[in-house]
């Protein structure tokens, strides 16, 4: 079972944004952003910060925290 580390896909949905939009904003390949959204890979911390800024959320909102 794949461990979900980030909430990028969920936050994009909450903000009515698409992964394509995010890829354009970050000047990244849409396939790369798709991998982040499916938790196949993770962006660097610098990119997490940029994503948080673009979506107007805190970095912690993009990371799944199990309690």
C-alpha angles and dihedrals in degrees: 000000000000115000114231107224104165135041097208094125092049094047091047088054092047089053094044091241130132132225087243090058091049092049090052093049092050095039089235132139110268089231090060092052090046089057090052091049092052093042091240087129137000132233121238118267089254090057091046087057092049091048090051090051092049092049094041094236135116119267088242089061088064095053124076112231117194114209 
